[in-house]
JSON list of C-alpha atoms in Angstrom, two decimals:
[
{"chain": "M", "resi": 1, "resn": "MET", "atom": "CA", "xyz": [-81.63, -160.19, -77.79]},
{"chain": "M", "resi": 2, "resn": "VAL", "atom": "CA", "xyz": [-79.97, -159.17, -74.55]},
{"chain": "M", "resi": 3, "resn": "LYS", "atom": "CA", "xyz": [-76.91, -160.82, -73.02]},
{"chain": "M", "resi": 4, "resn": "LYS", "atom": "CA", "xyz": [-76.86, -160.88, -69.22]},
{"chain": "M", "resi": 5, "resn": "ALA", "atom": "CA", "xyz": [-74.70, -162.61, -66.65]},
{"chain": "M", "resi": 6, "resn": "LEU", "atom": "CA", "xyz": [-75.10, -163.28, -62.95]},
{"chain": "M", "resi": 7, "resn": "LEU", "atom": "CA", "xyz": [-71.75, -163.98, -61.29]},
{"chain": "M", "resi": 8, "resn": "ILE", "atom": "CA", "xyz": [-71.84, -165.30, -57.72]},
{"chain": "M", "resi": 9, "resn": "GLY", "atom": "CA", "xyz": [-68.66, -165.84, -55.76]},
{"chain": "M", "resi": 10, "resn": "ILE", "atom": "CA", "xyz": [-68.43, -167.00, -52.18]},
{"chain": "M", "resi": 11, "resn": "ASN", "atom": "CA", "xyz": [-65.08, -167.08, -50.45]},
{"chain": "M", "resi": 12, "resn": "ARG", "atom": "CA", "xyz": [-66.02, -167.14, -46.75]},
{"chain": "M", "resi": 13, "resn": "TYR", "atom": "CA", "xyz": [-68.01, -169.88, -45.04]},
{"chain": "M", "resi": 14, "resn": "GLU", "atom": "CA", "xyz": [-69.13, -171.04, -41.63]},
{"chain": "M", "resi": 15, "resn": "PRO", "atom": "CA", "xyz": [-66.56, -173.23, -39.84]},
{"chain": "M", "resi": 16, "resn": "GLU", "atom": "CA", "xyz": [-68.02, -176.45, -41.29]},
{"chain": "M", "resi": 17, "resn": "LEU", "atom": "CA", "xyz": [-66.62, -175.59, -44.75]},
{"chain": "M", "resi": 18, "resn": "PHE", "atom": "CA", "xyz": [-63.19, -174.29, -45.61]},
{"chain": "M", "resi": 19, "resn": "ASN", "atom": "CA", "xyz": [-62.84, -170.83, -47.15]},
{"chain": "M", "resi": 20, "resn": "LEU", "atom": "CA", "xyz": [-62.14, -170.43, -50.87]},
{"chain": "M", "resi": 21, "resn": "PRO", "atom": "CA", "xyz": [-60.02, -167.28, -51.22]},
{"chain": "M", "resi": 22, "resn": "SER", "atom": "CA", "xyz": [-59.86, -167.51, -55.01]},
{"chain": "M", "resi": 23, "resn": "ALA", "atom": "CA", "xyz": [-63.66, -167.46, -55.53]},
{"chain": "M", "resi": 24, "resn": "VAL", "atom": "CA", "xyz": [-63.91, -163.66, -55.49]},
{"chain": "M", "resi": 25, "resn": "LYS", "atom": "CA", "xyz": [-60.85, -163.31, -57.71]},
{"chain": "M", "resi": 26, "resn": "ASP", "atom": "CA", "xyz": [-62.35, -165.79, -60.18]},
{"chain": "M", "resi": 27, "resn": "VAL", "atom": "CA", "xyz": [-65.62, -163.83, -60.38]},
{"chain": "M", "resi": 28, "resn": "LYS", "atom": "CA", "xyz": [-63.81, -160.55, -60.94]},
{"chain": "M", "resi": 29, "resn": "ALA", "atom": "CA", "xyz": [-61.59, -162.11, -63.63]},
{"chain": "M", "resi": 30, "resn": "PHE", "atom": "CA", "xyz": [-64.63, -163.59, -65.41]},
{"chain": "M", "resi": 31, "resn": "GLN", "atom": "CA", "xyz": [-66.45, -160.25, -65.19]},
{"chain": "M", "resi": 32, "resn": "LYS", "atom": "CA", "xyz": [-63.46, -158.55, -66.78]},
{"chain": "M", "resi": 33, "resn": "ARG", "atom": "CA", "xyz": [-63.52, -161.01, -69.72]},
{"chain": "M", "resi": 34, "resn": "LEU", "atom": "CA", "xyz": [-67.27, -160.68, -70.23]},
{"chain": "M", "resi": 35, "resn": "VAL", "atom": "CA", "xyz": [-67.19, -156.86, -70.49]},
{"chain": "M", "resi": 36, "resn": "ASP", "atom": "CA", "xyz": [-64.05, -156.83, -72.66]},
{"chain": "M", "resi": 37, "resn": "LYS", "atom": "CA", "xyz": [-65.13, -155.37, -76.03]},
{"chain": "M", "resi": 38, "resn": "HIS", "atom": "CA", "xyz": [-62.92, -157.90, -77.85]},
{"chain": "M", "resi": 39, "resn": "ILE", "atom": "CA", "xyz": [-63.90, -161.00, -75.87]},
{"chain": "M", "resi": 40, "resn": "GLY", "atom": "CA", "xyz": [-67.33, -161.21, -74.20]},
{"chain": "M", "resi": 41, "resn": "GLN", "atom": "CA", "xyz": [-68.80, -157.95, -75.51]},
{"chain": "M", "resi": 42, "resn": "PHE", "atom": "CA", "xyz": [-71.26, -157.67, -72.60]},
{"chain": "M", "resi": 43, "resn": "GLN", "atom": "CA", "xyz": [-72.40, -154.26, -71.43]},
{"chain": "M", "resi": 44, "resn": "GLU", "atom": "CA", "xyz": [-71.08, -153.54, -67.90]},
{"chain": "M", "resi": 45, "resn": "GLU", "atom": "CA", "xyz": [-74.60, -153.00, -66.57]},
{"chain": "M", "resi": 46, "resn": "ASP", "atom": "CA", "xyz": [-75.61, -156.44, -67.85]},
{"chain": "M", "resi": 47, "resn": "VAL", "atom": "CA", "xyz": [-73.07, -158.27, -65.69]},
{"chain": "M", "resi": 48, "resn": "ILE", "atom": "CA", "xyz": [-74.33, -158.59, -62.12]},
{"chain": "M", "resi": 49, "resn": "VAL", "atom": "CA", "xyz": [-71.66, -159.44, -59.56]},
{"chain": "M", "resi": 50, "resn": "VAL", "atom": "CA", "xyz": [-72.75, -160.85, -56.21]},
{"chain": "M", "resi": 51, "resn": "LEU", "atom": "CA", "xyz": [-70.00, -161.20, -53.62]},
{"chain": "M", "resi": 52, "resn": "PRO", "atom": "CA", "xyz": [-70.03, -161.41, -49.81]},
{"chain": "M", "resi": 53, "resn": "GLU", "atom": "CA", "xyz": [-68.32, -158.02, -49.57]},
{"chain": "M", "resi": 54, "resn": "TYR", "atom": "CA", "xyz": [-71.05, -156.03, -51.29]},
{"chain": "M", "resi": 55, "resn": "ASP", "atom": "CA", "xyz": [-74.73, -156.62, -51.97]},
{"chain": "M", "resi": 56, "resn": "GLN", "atom": "CA", "xyz": [-75.89, -154.63, -55.01]},
{"chain": "M", "resi": 57, "resn": "LYS", "atom": "CA", "xyz": [-79.56, -154.96, -54.07]},
{"chain": "M", "resi": 58, "resn": "THR", "atom": "CA", "xyz": [-79.26, -153.39, -50.64]},
{"chain": "M", "resi": 59, "resn": "GLN", "atom": "CA", "xyz": [-76.28, -151.22, -51.61]},
{"chain": "M", "resi": 60, "resn": "ALA", "atom": "CA", "xyz": [-74.65, -152.17, -48.34]},
{"chain": "M", "resi": 61, "resn": "GLU", "atom": "CA", "xyz": [-71.53, -153.88, -47.13]},
{"chain": "M", "resi": 62, "resn": "THR", "atom": "CA", "xyz": [-72.29, -157.40, -46.00]},
{"chain": "M", "resi": 63, "resn": "GLY", "atom": "CA", "xyz": [-70.34, -160.35, -44.75]},
{"chain": "M", "resi": 64, "resn": "GLU", "atom": "CA", "xyz": [-72.89, -162.93, -45.81]},
{"chain": "M", "resi": 65, "resn": "LEU", "atom": "CA", "xyz": [-74.71, -164.22, -48.82]},
{"chain": "M", "resi": 66, "resn": "THR", "atom": "CA", "xyz": [-77.41, -166.40, -47.32]},
{"chain": "M", "resi": 67, "resn": "GLU", "atom": "CA", "xyz": [-79.14, -169.18, -49.21]},
{"chain": "M", "resi": 68, "resn": "GLN", "atom": "CA", "xyz": [-82.27, -167.02, -49.34]},
{"chain": "M", "resi": 69, "resn": "SER", "atom": "CA", "xyz": [-80.50, -163.97, -50.79]},
{"chain": "M", "resi": 70, "resn": "ILE", "atom": "CA", "xyz": [-78.76, -166.13, -53.40]},
{"chain": "M", "resi": 71, "resn": "GLN", "atom": "CA", "xyz": [-82.07, -167.75, -54.36]},
{"chain": "M", "resi": 72, "resn": "ASP", "atom": "CA", "xyz": [-83.59, -164.27, -54.71]},
{"chain": "M", "resi": 73, "resn": "TRP", "atom": "CA", "xyz": [-80.76, -163.22, -57.04]},
{"chain": "M", "resi": 74, "resn": "ILE", "atom": "CA", "xyz": [-81.15, -166.35, -59.18]},
{"chain": "M", "resi": 75, "resn": "TYR", "atom": "CA", "xyz": [-84.95, -166.08, -59.34]},
{"chain": "M", "resi": 76, "resn": "ASP", "atom": "CA", "xyz": [-84.83, -162.39, -60.31]},
{"chain": "M", "resi": 77, "resn": "PHE", "atom": "CA", "xyz": [-82.14, -163.10, -62.90]},
{"chain": "M", "resi": 78, "resn": "PHE", "atom": "CA", "xyz": [-84.10, -165.75, -64.82]},
{"chain": "M", "resi": 79, "resn": "THR", "atom": "CA", "xyz": [-87.57, -164.22, -64.43]},
{"chain": "M", "resi": 80, "resn": "GLY", "atom": "CA", "xyz": [-89.09, -161.86, -67.01]},
{"chain": "M", "resi": 81, "resn": "ARG", "atom": "CA", "xyz": [-86.61, -162.67, -69.78]},
{"chain": "M", "resi": 82, "resn": "ASP", "atom": "CA", "xyz": [-87.27, -162.82, -73.49]},
{"chain": "M", "resi": 83, "resn": "LYS", "atom": "CA", "xyz": [-87.01, -165.98, -75.56]},
{"chain": "M", "resi": 84, "resn": "ASP", "atom": "CA", "xyz": [-83.90, -164.84, -77.48]},
{"chain": "M", "resi": 85, "resn": "ASP", "atom": "CA", "xyz": [-81.93, -163.50, -74.50]},
{"chain": "M", "resi": 86, "resn": "VAL", "atom": "CA", "xyz": [-78.64, -165.15, -73.54]},
{"chain": "M", "resi": 87, "resn": "LEU", "atom": "CA", "xyz": [-78.21, -165.73, -69.81]},
{"chain": "M", "resi": 88, "resn": "ILE", "atom": "CA", "xyz": [-75.05, -166.88, -68.04]},
{"chain": "M", "resi": 89, "resn": "LEU", "atom": "CA", "xyz": [-75.09, -168.02, -64.42]},
{"chain": "M", "resi": 90, "resn": "TYR", "atom": "CA", "xyz": [-71.60, -168.40, -62.96]},
{"chain": "M", "resi": 91, "resn": "PHE", "atom": "CA", "xyz": [-71.11, -169.80, -59.46]},
{"chain": "M", "resi": 92, "resn": "SER", "atom": "CA", "xyz": [-67.72, -169.96, -57.75]},
{"chain": "M", "resi": 93, "resn": "GLY", "atom": "CA", "xyz": [-67.88, -171.67, -54.36]},
{"chain": "M", "resi": 94, "resn": "HIS", "atom": "CA", "xyz": [-68.66, -174.98, -52.71]},
{"chain": "M", "resi": 95, "resn": "ALA", "atom": "CA", "xyz": [-70.98, -177.54, -54.25]},
{"chain": "M", "resi": 96, "resn": "LEU", "atom": "CA", "xyz": [-72.28, -180.09, -51.76]},
{"chain": "M", "resi": 97, "resn": "ILE", "atom": "CA", "xyz": [-73.87, -183.47, -52.20]},
{"chain": "M", "resi": 98, "resn": "ASN", "atom": "CA", "xyz": [-76.16, -184.87, -49.51]},
{"chain": "M", "resi": 99, "resn": "ASN", "atom": "CA", "xyz": [-76.39, -188.54, -48.53]},
{"chain": "M", "resi": 100, "resn": "ASN", "atom": "CA", "xyz": [-79.07, -189.06, -51.20]},
{"chain": "M", "resi": 101, "resn": "GLY", "atom": "CA", "xyz": [-76.77, -187.76, -53.96]},
{"chain": "M", "resi": 102, "resn": "THR", "atom": "CA", "xyz": [-78.66, -184.48, -54.37]},
{"chain": "M", "resi": 103, "resn": "LEU", "atom": "CA", "xyz": [-76.65, -181.42, -55.40]},
{"chain": "M", "resi": 104, "resn": "PHE", "atom": "CA", "xyz": [-76.62, -178.18, -53.39]},
{"chain": "M", "resi": 105, "resn": "PHE", "atom": "CA", "xyz": [-74.59, -174.97, -53.49]},
{"chain": "M", "resi": 106, "resn": "ALA", "atom": "CA", "xyz": [-73.22, -173.50, -50.28]},
{"chain": "M", "resi": 107, "resn": "ALA", "atom": "CA", "xyz": [-73.98, -170.01, -49.06]},
{"chain": "M", "resi": 108, "resn": "THR", "atom": "CA", "xyz": [-71.86, -168.16, -46.50]},
{"chain": "M", "resi": 109, "resn": "ASP", "atom": "CA", "xyz": [-74.12, -169.47, -43.73]},
{"chain": "M", "resi": 110, "resn": "THR", "atom": "CA", "xyz": [-74.44, -173.08, -44.93]},
{"chain": "M", "resi": 111, "resn": "LYS", "atom": "CA", "xyz": [-74.14, -175.49, -42.03]},
{"chain": "M", "resi": 112, "resn": "LYS", "atom": "CA", "xyz": [-73.74, -179.19, -41.33]},
{"chain": "M", "resi": 113, "resn": "TYR", "atom": "CA", "xyz": [-75.14, -181.16, -38.39]},
{"chain": "M", "resi": 114, "resn": "ASP", "atom": "CA", "xyz": [-72.72, -181.68, -35.52]},
{"chain": "M", "resi": 115, "resn": "THR", "atom": "CA", "xyz": [-73.49, -185.39, -35.43]},
{"chain": "M", "resi": 116, "resn": "GLY", "atom": "CA", "xyz": [-72.65, -187.12, -38.69]},
{"chain": "M", "resi": 117, "resn": "GLY", "atom": "CA", "xyz": [-71.66, -183.97, -40.57]},
{"chain": "M", "resi": 118, "resn": "GLU", "atom": "CA", "xyz": [-74.66, -184.18, -42.92]},
{"chain": "M", "resi": 119, "resn": "LEU", "atom": "CA", "xyz": [-75.66, -180.99, -44.75]},
{"chain": "M", "resi": 120, "resn": "ILE", "atom": "CA", "xyz": [-78.47, -178.96, -43.18]},
{"chain": "M", "resi": 121, "resn": "GLU", "atom": "CA", "xyz": [-80.29, -178.64, -46.49]},
{"chain": "M", "resi": 122, "resn": "SER", "atom": "CA", "xyz": [-82.30, -175.55, -45.55]},
{"chain": "M", "resi": 123, "resn": "THR", "atom": "CA", "xyz": [-79.03, -173.59, -45.34]},
{"chain": "M", "resi": 124, "resn": "ALA", "atom": "CA", "xyz": [-77.93, -174.32, -48.94]},
{"chain": "M", "resi": 125, "resn": "ILE", "atom": "CA", "xyz": [-79.27, -173.68, -52.44]},
{"chain": "M", "resi": 126, "resn": "PRO", "atom": "CA", "xyz": [-80.68, -176.84, -54.03]},
{"chain": "M", "resi": 127, "resn": "ALA", "atom": "CA", "xyz": [-79.75, -177.46, -57.65]},
{"chain": "M", "resi": 128, "resn": "SER", "atom": "CA", "xyz": [-83.42, -178.36, -58.13]},
{"chain": "M", "resi": 129, "resn": "PHE", "atom": "CA", "xyz": [-84.35, -174.73, -57.33]},
{"chain": "M", "resi": 130, "resn": "ILE", "atom": "CA", "xyz": [-81.98, -173.49, -60.04]},
{"chain": "M", "resi": 131, "resn": "ARG", "atom": "CA", "xyz": [-83.21, -176.07, -62.54]},
{"chain": "M", "resi": 132, "resn": "GLN", "atom": "CA", "xyz": [-86.87, -175.22, -61.87]},
{"chain": "M", "resi": 133, "resn": "THR", "atom": "CA", "xyz": [-86.19, -171.48, -62.12]},
{"chain": "M", "resi": 134, "resn": "MET", "atom": "CA", "xyz": [-84.47, -172.03, -65.47]},
{"chain": "M", "resi": 135, "resn": "ASP", "atom": "CA", "xyz": [-87.30, -174.32, -66.62]},
{"chain": "M", "resi": 136, "resn": "ASP", "atom": "CA", "xyz": [-89.83, -171.57, -65.81]},
{"chain": "M", "resi": 137, "resn": "SER", "atom": "CA", "xyz": [-87.84, -168.89, -67.66]},
{"chain": "M", "resi": 138, "resn": "GLN", "atom": "CA", "xyz": [-88.94, -167.87, -71.16]},
{"chain": "M", "resi": 139, "resn": "CYS", "atom": "CA", "xyz": [-85.29, -167.56, -72.18]},
{"chain": "M", "resi": 140, "resn": "GLU", "atom": "CA", "xyz": [-84.13, -170.42, -74.40]},
{"chain": "M", "resi": 141, "resn": "ASN", "atom": "CA", "xyz": [-80.38, -169.72, -74.20]},
{"chain": "M", "resi": 142, "resn": "LYS", "atom": "CA", "xyz": [-78.91, -170.45, -70.78]},
{"chain": "M", "resi": 143, "resn": "VAL", "atom": "CA", "xyz": [-75.37, -171.24, -69.73]},
{"chain": "M", "resi": 144, "resn": "VAL", "atom": "CA", "xyz": [-74.45, -172.44, -66.24]},
{"chain": "M", "resi": 145, "resn": "ILE", "atom": "CA", "xyz": [-70.79, -172.38, -65.26]},
{"chain": "M", "resi": 146, "resn": "LEU", "atom": "CA", "xyz": [-69.86, -174.12, -62.02]},
{"chain": "M", "resi": 147, "resn": "ASP", "atom": "CA", "xyz": [-66.44, -173.25, -60.71]},
{"chain": "M", "resi": 148, "resn": "CYS", "atom": "CA", "xyz": [-66.96, -175.41, -57.67]},
{"chain": "M", "resi": 149, "resn": "CYS", "atom": "CA", "xyz": [-65.22, -177.53, -55.13]},
{"chain": "M", "resi": 150, "resn": "PHE", "atom": "CA", "xyz": [-67.42, -180.55, -54.50]},
{"chain": "M", "resi": 151, "resn": "SER", "atom": "CA", "xyz": [-67.08, -180.61, -50.72]},
{"chain": "M", "resi": 152, "resn": "GLY", "atom": "CA", "xyz": [-68.29, -183.62, -48.85]},
{"chain": "M", "resi": 153, "resn": "THR", "atom": "CA", "xyz": [-68.01, -186.03, -51.75]},
{"chain": "M", "resi": 154, "resn": "ILE", "atom": "CA", "xyz": [-64.89, -187.77, -50.46]},
{"chain": "M", "resi": 155, "resn": "LYS", "atom": "CA", "xyz": [-64.95, -189.91, -47.33]},
{"chain": "M", "resi": 156, "resn": "ASP", "atom": "CA", "xyz": [-62.20, -189.90, -44.75]},
{"chain": "M", "resi": 157, "resn": "ASP", "atom": "CA", "xyz": [-60.73, -193.02, -46.39]},
{"chain": "M", "resi": 158, "resn": "TYR", "atom": "CA", "xyz": [-60.62, -191.09, -49.73]},
{"chain": "M", "resi": 159, "resn": "SER", "atom": "CA", "xyz": [-63.26, -193.23, -51.40]},
{"chain": "M", "resi": 160, "resn": "VAL", "atom": "CA", "xyz": [-66.17, -191.55, -53.16]},
{"chain": "M", "resi": 161, "resn": "LYS", "atom": "CA", "xyz": [-69.07, -190.83, -50.81]},
{"chain": "M", "resi": 162, "resn": "ASN", "atom": "CA", "xyz": [-71.62, -189.78, -53.43]},
{"chain": "M", "resi": 163, "resn": "THR", "atom": "CA", "xyz": [-71.50, -188.76, -57.04]},
{"chain": "M", "resi": 164, "resn": "VAL", "atom": "CA", "xyz": [-73.88, -186.49, -58.85]},
{"chain": "M", "resi": 165, "resn": "ASP", "atom": "CA", "xyz": [-75.18, -186.35, -62.40]},
{"chain": "M", "resi": 166, "resn": "ILE", "atom": "CA", "xyz": [-74.83, -182.63, -63.25]},
{"chain": "M", "resi": 167, "resn": "LYS", "atom": "CA", "xyz": [-76.91, -183.02, -66.41]},
{"chain": "M", "resi": 168, "resn": "ALA", "atom": "CA", "xyz": [-79.77, -184.60, -64.45]},
{"chain": "M", "resi": 169, "resn": "GLU", "atom": "CA", "xyz": [-79.53, -181.98, -61.71]},
{"chain": "M", "resi": 170, "resn": "LEU", "atom": "CA", "xyz": [-79.33, -178.84, -63.90]},
{"chain": "M", "resi": 171, "resn": "GLY", "atom": "CA", "xyz": [-79.80, -179.84, -67.53]},
{"chain": "M", "resi": 172, "resn": "GLY", "atom": "CA", "xyz": [-82.69, -179.03, -69.78]},
{"chain": "M", "resi": 173, "resn": "SER", "atom": "CA", "xyz": [-83.67, -177.68, -73.17]},
{"chain": "M", "resi": 174, "resn": "GLY", "atom": "CA", "xyz": [-81.58, -174.76, -74.45]},
{"chain": "M", "resi": 175, "resn": "ARG", "atom": "CA", "xyz": [-79.05, -175.18, -71.67]},
{"chain": "M", "resi": 176, "resn": "ILE", "atom": "CA", "xyz": [-75.27, -175.60, -71.54]},
{"chain": "M", "resi": 177, "resn": "ILE", "atom": "CA", "xyz": [-73.67, -176.74, -68.27]},
{"chain": "M", "resi": 178, "resn": "LEU", "atom": "CA", "xyz": [-69.92, -176.31, -67.74]},
{"chain": "M", "resi": 179, "resn": "ALA", "atom": "CA", "xyz": [-68.30, -177.64, -64.57]},
{"chain": "M", "resi": 180, "resn": "SER", "atom": "CA", "xyz": [-64.71, -177.10, -63.51]},
{"chain": "M", "resi": 181, "resn": "SER", "atom": "CA", "xyz": [-64.59, -180.60, -62.05]},
{"chain": "M", "resi": 182, "resn": "ASN", "atom": "CA", "xyz": [-66.75, -183.59, -61.47]},
{"chain": "M", "resi": 183, "resn": "SER", "atom": "CA", "xyz": [-67.67, -184.83, -58.00]},
{"chain": "M", "resi": 184, "resn": "VAL", "atom": "CA", "xyz": [-64.55, -187.00, -57.81]}
]
């Protein structure tokens, strides 16, 4: 059994979404707890941190984490795992819900249409991609932690625009989903 964690934090966004300065701090604090020998007991090399400031794959400074690069990280993380491994996916950033009530996660380059403000879905990570990637993984012990602001779920008149069923979007066998808030 191996314990691994993928921690993704996005603090800077295109103008359509407000920045989340605490996202990077939250990832670093969670990383610290995971590798603490008295708390999480993870090996440092088994905790992968993905932040806009630094991309571990390319070993280069970067200002963006595109939807494609985030999908690559998630796919690589869940692929080729053993049945008894324990995998934690932590995402700190914006969660978005389209007009159909489908859940997405924002990348640094996620955009909305000028007219109507609807999400341009090809610029965000669909929850269905994450669910399918987890479904395809051999690992039977998965934890998803969403430290997300559900942007776009409240209308200008403060009524609920859309709600999302997190369990339906990301749930499955051998899976625990923790969310810092619901869509309201």
